[in-house]
Coordinates of N, CA and C in Angstrom, one line a residue:
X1 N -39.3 -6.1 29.9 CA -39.6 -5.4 28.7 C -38.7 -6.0 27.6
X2 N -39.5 -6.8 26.7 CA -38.4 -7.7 25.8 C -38.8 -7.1 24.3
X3 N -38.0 -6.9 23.3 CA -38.2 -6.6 21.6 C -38.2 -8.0 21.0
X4 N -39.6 -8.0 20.8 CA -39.6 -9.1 19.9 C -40.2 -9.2 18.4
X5 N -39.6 -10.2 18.0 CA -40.5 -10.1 16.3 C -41.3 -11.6 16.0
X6 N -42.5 -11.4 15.4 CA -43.7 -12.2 15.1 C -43.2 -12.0 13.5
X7 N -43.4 -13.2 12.6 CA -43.4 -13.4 11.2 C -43.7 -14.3 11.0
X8 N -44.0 -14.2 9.5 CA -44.4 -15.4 8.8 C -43.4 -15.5 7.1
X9 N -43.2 -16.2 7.0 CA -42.2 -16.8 6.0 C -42.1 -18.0 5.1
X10 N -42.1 -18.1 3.7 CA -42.3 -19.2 3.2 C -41.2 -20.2 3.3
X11 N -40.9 -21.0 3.0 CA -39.9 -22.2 2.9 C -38.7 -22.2 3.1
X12 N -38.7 -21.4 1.8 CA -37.3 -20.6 1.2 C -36.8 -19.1 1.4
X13 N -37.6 -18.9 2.9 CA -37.2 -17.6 3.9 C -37.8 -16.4 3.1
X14 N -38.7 -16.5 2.5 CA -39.4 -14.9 1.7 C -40.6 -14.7 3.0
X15 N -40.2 -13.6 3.2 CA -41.4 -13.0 4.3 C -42.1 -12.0 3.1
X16 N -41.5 -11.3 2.2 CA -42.7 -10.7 1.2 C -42.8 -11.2 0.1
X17 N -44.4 -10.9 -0.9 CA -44.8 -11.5 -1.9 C -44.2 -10.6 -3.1
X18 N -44.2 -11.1 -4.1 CA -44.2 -10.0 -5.1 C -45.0 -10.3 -6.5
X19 N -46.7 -10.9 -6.1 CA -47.5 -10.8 -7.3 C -48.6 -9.8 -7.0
X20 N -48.3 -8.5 -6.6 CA -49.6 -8.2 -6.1 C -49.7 -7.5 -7.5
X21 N -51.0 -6.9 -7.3 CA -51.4 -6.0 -8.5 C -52.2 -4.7 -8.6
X22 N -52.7 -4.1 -9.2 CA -53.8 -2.8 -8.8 C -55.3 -3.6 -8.2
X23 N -55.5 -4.5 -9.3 CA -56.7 -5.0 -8.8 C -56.8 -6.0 -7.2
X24 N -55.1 -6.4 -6.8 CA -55.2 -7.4 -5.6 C -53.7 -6.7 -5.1
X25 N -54.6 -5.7 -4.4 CA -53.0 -5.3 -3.6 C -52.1 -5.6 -3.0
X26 N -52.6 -6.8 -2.5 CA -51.9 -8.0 -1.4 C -51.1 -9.2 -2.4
X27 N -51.9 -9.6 -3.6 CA -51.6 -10.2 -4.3 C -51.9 -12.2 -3.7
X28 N -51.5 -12.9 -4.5 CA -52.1 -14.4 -3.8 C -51.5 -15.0 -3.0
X29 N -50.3 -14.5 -3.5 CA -49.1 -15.2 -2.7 C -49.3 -14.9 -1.4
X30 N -49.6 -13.8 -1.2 CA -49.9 -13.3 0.6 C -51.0 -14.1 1.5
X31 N -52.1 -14.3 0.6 CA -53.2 -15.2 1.1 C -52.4 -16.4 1.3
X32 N -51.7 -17.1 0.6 CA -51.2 -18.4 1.1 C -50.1 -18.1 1.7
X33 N -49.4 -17.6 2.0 CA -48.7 -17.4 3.3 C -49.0 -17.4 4.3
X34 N -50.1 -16.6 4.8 CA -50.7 -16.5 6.3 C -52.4 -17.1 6.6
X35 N -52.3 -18.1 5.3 CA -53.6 -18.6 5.8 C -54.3 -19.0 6.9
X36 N -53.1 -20.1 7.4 CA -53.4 -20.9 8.3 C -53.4 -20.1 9.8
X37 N -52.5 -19.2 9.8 CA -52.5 -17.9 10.8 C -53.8 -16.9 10.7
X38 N -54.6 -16.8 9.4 CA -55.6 -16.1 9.4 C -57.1 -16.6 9.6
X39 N -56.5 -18.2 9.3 CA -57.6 -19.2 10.2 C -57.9 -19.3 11.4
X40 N -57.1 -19.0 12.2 CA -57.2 -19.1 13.7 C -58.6 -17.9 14.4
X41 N -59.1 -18.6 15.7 CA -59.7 -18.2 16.1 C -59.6 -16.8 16.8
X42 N -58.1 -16.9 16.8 CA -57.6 -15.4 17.7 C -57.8 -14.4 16.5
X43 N -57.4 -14.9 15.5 CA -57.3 -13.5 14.4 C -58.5 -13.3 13.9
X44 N -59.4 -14.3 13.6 CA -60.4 -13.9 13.4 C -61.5 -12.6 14.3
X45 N -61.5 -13.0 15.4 CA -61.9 -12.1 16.6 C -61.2 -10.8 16.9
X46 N -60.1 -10.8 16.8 CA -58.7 -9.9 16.9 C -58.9 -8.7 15.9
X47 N -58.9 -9.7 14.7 CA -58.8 -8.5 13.5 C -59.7 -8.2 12.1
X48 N -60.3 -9.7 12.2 CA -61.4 -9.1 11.3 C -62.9 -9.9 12.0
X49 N -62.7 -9.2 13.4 CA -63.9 -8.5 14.4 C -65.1 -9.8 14.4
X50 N -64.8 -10.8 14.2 CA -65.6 -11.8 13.9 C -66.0 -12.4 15.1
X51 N -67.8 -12.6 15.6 CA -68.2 -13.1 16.8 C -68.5 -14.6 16.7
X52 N -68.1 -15.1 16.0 CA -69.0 -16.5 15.7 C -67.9 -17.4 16.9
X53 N -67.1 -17.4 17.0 CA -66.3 -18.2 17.6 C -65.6 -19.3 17.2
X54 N -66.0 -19.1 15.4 CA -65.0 -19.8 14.1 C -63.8 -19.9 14.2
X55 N -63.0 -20.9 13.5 CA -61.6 -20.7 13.9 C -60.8 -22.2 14.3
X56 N -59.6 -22.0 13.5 CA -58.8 -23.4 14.4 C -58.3 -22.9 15.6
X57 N -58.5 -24.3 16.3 CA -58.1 -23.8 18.1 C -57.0 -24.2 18.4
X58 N -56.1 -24.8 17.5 CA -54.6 -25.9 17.7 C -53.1 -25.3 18.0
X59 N -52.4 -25.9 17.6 CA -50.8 -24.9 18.1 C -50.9 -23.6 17.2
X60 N -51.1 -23.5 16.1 CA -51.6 -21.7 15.9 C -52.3 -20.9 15.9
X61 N -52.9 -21.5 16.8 CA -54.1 -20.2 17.7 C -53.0 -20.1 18.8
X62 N -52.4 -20.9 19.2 CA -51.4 -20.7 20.8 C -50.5 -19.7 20.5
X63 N -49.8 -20.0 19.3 CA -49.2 -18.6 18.8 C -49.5 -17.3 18.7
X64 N -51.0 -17.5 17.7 CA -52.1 -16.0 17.6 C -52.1 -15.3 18.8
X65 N -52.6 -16.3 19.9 CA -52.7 -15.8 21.3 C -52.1 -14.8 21.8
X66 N -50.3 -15.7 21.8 CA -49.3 -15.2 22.3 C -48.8 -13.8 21.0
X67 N -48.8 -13.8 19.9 CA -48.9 -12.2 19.5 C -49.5 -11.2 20.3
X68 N -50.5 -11.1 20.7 CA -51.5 -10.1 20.9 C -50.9 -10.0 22.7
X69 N -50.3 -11.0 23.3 CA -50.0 -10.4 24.7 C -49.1 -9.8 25.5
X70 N -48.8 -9.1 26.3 CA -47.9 -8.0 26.4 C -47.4 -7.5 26.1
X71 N -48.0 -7.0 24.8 CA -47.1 -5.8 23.7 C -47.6 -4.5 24.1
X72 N -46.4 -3.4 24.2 CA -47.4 -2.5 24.3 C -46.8 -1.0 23.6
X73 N -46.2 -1.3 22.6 CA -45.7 -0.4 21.3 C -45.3 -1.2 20.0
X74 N -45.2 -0.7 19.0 CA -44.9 -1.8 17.7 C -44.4 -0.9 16.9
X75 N -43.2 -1.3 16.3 CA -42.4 -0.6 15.5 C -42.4 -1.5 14.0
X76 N -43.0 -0.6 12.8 CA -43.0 -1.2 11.5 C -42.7 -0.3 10.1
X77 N -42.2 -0.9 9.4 CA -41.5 0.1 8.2 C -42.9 1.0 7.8
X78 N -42.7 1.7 6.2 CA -43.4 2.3 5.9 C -44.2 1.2 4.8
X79 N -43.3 0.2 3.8 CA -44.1 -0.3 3.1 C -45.6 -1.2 4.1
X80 N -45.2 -2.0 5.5 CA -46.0 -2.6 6.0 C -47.5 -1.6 6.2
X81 N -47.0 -0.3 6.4 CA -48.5 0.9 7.0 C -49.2 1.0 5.5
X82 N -48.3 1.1 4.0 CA -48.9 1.3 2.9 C -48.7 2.4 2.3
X83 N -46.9 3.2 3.0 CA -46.9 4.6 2.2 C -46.7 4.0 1.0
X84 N -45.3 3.0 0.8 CA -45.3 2.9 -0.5 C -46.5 2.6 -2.0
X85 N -47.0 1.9 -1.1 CA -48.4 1.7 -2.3 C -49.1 2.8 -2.6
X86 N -49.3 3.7 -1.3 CA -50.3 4.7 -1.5 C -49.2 6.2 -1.7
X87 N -48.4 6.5 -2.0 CA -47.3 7.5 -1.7 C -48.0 9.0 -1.8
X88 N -49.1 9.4 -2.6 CA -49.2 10.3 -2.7 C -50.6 10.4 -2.3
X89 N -51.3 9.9 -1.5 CA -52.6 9.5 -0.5 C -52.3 10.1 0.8
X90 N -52.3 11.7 1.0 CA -52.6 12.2 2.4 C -53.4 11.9 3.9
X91 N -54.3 11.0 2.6 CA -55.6 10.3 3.4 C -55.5 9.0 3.9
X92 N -54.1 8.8 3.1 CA -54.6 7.2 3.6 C -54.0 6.9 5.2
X93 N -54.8 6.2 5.4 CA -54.9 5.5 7.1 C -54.5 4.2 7.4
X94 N -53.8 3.4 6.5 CA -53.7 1.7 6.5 C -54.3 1.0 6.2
X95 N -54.0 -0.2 6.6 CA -54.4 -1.3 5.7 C -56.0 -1.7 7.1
X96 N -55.7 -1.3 8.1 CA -56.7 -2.0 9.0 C -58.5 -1.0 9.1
X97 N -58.7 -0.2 8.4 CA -60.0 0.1 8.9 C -59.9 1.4 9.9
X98 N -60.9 2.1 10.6 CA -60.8 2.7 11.6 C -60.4 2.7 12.6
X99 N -60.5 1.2 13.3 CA -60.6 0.8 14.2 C -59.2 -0.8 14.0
X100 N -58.0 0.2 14.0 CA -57.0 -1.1 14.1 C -56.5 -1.8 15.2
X101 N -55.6 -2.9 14.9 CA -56.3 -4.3 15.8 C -54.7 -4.2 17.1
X102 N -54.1 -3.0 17.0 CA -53.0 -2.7 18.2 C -53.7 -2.4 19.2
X103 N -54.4 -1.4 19.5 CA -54.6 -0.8 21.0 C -53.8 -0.4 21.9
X104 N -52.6 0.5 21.1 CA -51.2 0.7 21.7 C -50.8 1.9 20.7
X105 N -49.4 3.2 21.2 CA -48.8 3.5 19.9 C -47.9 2.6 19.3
X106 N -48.1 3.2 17.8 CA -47.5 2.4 16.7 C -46.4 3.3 15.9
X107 N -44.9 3.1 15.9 CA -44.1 4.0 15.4 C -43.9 3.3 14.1
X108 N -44.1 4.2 12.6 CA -43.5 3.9 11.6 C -42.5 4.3 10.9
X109 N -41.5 4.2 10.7 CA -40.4 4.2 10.4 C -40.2 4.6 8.5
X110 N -40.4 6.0 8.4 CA -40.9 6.6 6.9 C -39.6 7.7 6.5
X111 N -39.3 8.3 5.5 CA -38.1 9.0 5.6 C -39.0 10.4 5.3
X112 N -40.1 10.4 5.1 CA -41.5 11.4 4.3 C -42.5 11.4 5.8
X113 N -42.0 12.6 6.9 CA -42.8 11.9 8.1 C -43.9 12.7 8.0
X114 N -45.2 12.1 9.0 CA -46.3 13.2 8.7 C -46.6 13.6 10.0
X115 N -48.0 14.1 10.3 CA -48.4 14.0 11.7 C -49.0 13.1 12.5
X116 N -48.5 12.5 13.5 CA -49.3 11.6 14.4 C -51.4 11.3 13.9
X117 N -51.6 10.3 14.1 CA -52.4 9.6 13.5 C -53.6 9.1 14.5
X118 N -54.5 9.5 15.1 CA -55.1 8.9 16.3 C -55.9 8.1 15.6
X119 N -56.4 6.7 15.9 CA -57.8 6.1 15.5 C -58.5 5.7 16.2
X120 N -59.6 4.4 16.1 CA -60.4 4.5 17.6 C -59.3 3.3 18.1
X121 N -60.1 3.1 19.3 CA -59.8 1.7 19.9 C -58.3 2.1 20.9
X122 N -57.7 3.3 20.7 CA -56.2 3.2 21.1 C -55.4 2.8 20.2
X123 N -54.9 3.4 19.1 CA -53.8 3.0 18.3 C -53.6 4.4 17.6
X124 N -52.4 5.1 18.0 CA -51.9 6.0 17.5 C -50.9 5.8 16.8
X125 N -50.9 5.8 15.6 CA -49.7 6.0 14.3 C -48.6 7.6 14.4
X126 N -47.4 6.9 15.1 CA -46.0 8.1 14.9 C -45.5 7.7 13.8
X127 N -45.1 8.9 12.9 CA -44.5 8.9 11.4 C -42.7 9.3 11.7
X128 N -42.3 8.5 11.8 CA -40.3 8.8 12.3 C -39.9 8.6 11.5
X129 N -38.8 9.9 11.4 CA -37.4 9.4 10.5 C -35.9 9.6 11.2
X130 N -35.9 8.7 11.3 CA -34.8 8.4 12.9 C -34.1 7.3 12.4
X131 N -33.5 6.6 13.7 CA -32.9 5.4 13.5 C -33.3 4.8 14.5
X132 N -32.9 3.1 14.1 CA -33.3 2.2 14.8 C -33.5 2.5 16.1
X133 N -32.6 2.8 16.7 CA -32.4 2.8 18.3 C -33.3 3.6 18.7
X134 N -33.2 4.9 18.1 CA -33.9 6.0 18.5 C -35.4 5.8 18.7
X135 N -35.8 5.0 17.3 CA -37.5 5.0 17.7 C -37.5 3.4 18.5
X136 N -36.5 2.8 19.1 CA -37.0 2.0 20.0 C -36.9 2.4 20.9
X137 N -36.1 3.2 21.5 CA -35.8 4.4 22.4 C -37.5 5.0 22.5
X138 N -37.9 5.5 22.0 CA -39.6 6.0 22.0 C -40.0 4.9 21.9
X139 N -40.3 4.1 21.5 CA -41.8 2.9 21.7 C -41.6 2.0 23.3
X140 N -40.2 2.3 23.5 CA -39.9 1.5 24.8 C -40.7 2.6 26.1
X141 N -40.2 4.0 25.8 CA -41.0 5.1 26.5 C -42.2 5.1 26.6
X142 N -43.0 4.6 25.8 CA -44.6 4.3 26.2 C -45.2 3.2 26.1
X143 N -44.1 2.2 26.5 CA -44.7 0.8 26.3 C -45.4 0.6 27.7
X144 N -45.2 1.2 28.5 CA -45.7 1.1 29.8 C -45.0 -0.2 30.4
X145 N -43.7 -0.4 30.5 CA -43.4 -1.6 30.9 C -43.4 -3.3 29.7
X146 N -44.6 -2.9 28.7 CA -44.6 -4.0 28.5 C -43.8 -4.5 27.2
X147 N -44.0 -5.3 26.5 CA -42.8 -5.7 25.1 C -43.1 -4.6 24.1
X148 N -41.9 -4.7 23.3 CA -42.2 -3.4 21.4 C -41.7 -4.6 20.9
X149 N -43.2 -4.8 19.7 CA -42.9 -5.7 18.9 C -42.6 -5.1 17.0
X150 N -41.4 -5.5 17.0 CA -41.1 -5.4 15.4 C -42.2 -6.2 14.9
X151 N -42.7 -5.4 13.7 CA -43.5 -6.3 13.0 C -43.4 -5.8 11.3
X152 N -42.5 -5.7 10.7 CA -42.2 -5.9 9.4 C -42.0 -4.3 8.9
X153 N -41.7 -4.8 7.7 CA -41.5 -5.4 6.7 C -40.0 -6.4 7.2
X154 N -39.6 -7.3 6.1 CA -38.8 -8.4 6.4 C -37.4 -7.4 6.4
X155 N -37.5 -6.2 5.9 CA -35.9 -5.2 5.5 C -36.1 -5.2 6.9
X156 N -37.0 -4.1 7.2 CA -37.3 -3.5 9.0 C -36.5 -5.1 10.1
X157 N -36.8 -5.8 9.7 CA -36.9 -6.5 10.8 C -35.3 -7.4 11.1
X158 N -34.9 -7.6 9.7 CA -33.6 -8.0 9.6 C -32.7 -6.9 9.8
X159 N -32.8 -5.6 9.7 CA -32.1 -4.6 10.3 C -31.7 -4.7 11.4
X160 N -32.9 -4.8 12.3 CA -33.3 -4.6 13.9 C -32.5 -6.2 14.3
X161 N -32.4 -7.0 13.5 CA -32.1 -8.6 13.9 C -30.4 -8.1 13.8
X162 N -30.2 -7.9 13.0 CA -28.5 -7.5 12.7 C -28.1 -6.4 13.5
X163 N -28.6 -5.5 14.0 CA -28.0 -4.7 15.0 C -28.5 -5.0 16.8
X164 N -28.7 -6.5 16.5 CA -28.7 -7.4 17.8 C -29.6 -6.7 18.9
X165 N -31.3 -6.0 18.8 CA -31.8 -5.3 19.3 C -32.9 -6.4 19.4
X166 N -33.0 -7.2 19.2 CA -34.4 -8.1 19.3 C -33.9 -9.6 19.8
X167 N -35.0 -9.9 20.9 CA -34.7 -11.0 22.0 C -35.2 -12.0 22.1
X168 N -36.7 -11.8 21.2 CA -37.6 -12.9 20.9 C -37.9 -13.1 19.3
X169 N -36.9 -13.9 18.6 CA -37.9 -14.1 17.3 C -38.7 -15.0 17.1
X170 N -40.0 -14.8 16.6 CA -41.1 -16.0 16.3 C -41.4 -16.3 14.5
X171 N -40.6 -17.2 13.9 CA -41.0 -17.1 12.5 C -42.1 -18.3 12.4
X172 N -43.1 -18.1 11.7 CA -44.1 -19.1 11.1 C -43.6 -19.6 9.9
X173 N -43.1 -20.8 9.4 CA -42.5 -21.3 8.3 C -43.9 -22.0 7.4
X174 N -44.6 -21.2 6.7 CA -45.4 -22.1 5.5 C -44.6 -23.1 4.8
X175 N -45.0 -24.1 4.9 CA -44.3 -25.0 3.7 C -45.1 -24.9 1.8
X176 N -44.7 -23.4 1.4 CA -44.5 -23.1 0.2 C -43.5 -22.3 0.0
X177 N -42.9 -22.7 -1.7 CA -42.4 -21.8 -2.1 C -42.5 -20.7 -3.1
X178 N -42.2 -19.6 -2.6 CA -41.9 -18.5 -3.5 C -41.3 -18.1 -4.6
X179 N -40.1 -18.3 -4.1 CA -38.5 -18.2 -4.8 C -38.5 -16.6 -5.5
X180 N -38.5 -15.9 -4.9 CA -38.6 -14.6 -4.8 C -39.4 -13.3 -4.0
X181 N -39.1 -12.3 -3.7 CA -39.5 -11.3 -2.9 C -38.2 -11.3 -1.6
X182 N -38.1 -10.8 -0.9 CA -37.0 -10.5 0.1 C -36.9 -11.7 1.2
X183 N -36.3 -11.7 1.5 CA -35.4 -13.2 2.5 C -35.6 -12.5 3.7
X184 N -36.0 -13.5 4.4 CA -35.7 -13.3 5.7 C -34.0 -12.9 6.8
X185 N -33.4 -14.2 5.9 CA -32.1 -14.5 6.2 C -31.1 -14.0 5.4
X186 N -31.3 -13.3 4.8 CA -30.0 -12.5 4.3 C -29.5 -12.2 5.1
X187 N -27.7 -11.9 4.8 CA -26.5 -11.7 5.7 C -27.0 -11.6 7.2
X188 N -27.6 -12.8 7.3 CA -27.7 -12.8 9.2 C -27.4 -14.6 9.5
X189 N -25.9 -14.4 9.3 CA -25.4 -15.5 9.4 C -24.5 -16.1 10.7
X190 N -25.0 -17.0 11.3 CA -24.9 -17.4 12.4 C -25.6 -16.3 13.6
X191 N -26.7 -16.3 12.9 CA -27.5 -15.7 13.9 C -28.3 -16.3 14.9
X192 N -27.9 -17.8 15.1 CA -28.5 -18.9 16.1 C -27.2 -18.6 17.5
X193 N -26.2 -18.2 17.1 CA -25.7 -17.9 18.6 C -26.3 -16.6 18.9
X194 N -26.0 -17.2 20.6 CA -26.7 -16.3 21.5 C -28.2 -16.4 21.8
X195 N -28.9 -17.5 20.9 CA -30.1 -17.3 21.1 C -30.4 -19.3 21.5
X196 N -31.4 -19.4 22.6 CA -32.3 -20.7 22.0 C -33.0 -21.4 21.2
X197 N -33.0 -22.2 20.6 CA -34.0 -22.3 19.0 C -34.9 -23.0 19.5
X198 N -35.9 -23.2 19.1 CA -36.9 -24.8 19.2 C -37.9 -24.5 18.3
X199 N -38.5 -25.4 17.6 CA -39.4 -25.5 16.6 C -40.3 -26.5 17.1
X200 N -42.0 -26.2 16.9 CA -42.5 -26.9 16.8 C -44.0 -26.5 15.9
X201 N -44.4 -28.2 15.4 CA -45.3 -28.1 13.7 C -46.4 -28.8 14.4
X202 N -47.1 -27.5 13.7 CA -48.4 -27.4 14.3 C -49.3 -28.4 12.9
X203 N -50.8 -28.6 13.3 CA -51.7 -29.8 12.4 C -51.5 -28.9 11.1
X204 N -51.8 -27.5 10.6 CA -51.4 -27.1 9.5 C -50.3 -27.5 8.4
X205 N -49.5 -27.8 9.3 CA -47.9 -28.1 8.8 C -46.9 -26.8 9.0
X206 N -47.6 -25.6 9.3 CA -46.4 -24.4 9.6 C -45.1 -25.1 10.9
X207 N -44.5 -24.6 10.7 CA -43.5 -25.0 11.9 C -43.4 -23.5 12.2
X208 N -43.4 -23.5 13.7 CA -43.4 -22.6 14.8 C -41.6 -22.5 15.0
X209 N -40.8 -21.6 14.2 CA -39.6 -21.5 15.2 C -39.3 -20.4 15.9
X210 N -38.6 -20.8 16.8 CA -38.4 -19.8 17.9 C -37.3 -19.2 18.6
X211 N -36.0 -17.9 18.1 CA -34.9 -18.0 19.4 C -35.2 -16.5 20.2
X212 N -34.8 -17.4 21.2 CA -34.7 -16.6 22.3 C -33.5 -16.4 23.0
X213 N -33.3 -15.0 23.4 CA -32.0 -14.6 23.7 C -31.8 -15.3 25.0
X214 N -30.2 -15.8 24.9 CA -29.7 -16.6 26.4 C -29.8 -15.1 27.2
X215 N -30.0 -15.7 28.5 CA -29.7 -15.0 29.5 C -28.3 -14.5 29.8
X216 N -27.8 -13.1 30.2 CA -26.2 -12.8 31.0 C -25.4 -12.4 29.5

């Protein structure tokens, strides 16, 4: 049972955007970020439920793959679920539809908690206001054995990276820049010890890096 984290990040280490708007929630900058990740034939099928069998099939579908396999809880802030956007939306349910693309519980990490959240497919949303350990402490409890993947916001996940709780990092490096929104790498300095690195650049141009915690 390993904690890992999946990300995507532009050049100059921003994992968030900051042009969204009322009319484009996401804003553009986010579409070019995860394009080439949203190209792939795993996400397409995965998450926006697509049968055609469209899709790049190259080294970042190998990645898409490898997201989606033996995860079996996911811990993510509250901006990633959309309290902050929606703060005073009782109703709102997230960014995914009815039917979101976990199939696992999902703990969010809010200081404003609410009531557990069932949808179809298997994905129940816990609303926690705890600490780190503690809701990994719970997602590790019903992972059934298998990995809890951090999966954002870039604060959430640099927290969890700095309090040395995560064994697998996977960053997707777009080659654009931002030059603003939150860093990945803030004060997580010499954070390559202890871990394995390897990078490899897929036909997109994203580079795949990777550490993985040494063994002992």
């Amino acid at each position: 049972m390993a904690v890992r984290v999946d990300l995507n990040i532009s050049l100059d280490g921003f994992a968030t955007t900051t042009d969204q708007t009322p009319e484009n929630s996401f804003g553009e900058d986010w579409s070019r970020l995860v394009s080439a990740y949203a190209a792939t034939r795993t996400v397409r099928e995965r998450v926006f439920k697509e049968t055609t069998g469209a899709g790049t099939t190259g080294v970042d579908d190998e990645y898409a793959k490898a997201y989606f396999v033996n995860v079996g809880a996911e811990i993510m802030g509250a901006g990633m679920f959309g309290l902050h956007t929606f703060p005073d939306n009782p109703d709102w349910r997230g960014w995914w539809g009815d039917e979101p693309p976990f199939g696992f519980p999902v703990f969010v990490l809010t200081h404003n908690p609410r009531p557990p959240m069932e949808m179809a497919g298997g994905t129940t949303f816990h609303f926690l206001n705890t600490t780190l350990k503690d809701a990994l402490r719970q997602a590790q409890r019903v992972a059934n054995g298998k990995d809890v993947r951090v999966s954002g916001g870039a604060t959430v996940v640099r927290d969890f990276l700095k309090a040395g709780l995560v064994d697998r990092l996977h960053v997707a490096i777009t080659p654009i820049l931002l030059g603003r929104g939150i860093r990945l790498w803030d004060d997580l300095r010499g954070l390559e010890s202890g871990y394995t690195v390897t990078a490899e650049t897929a036909e997109s141009g994203i580079v795949h890096l990777t550490f993985q915690r040494n063994a002992g």
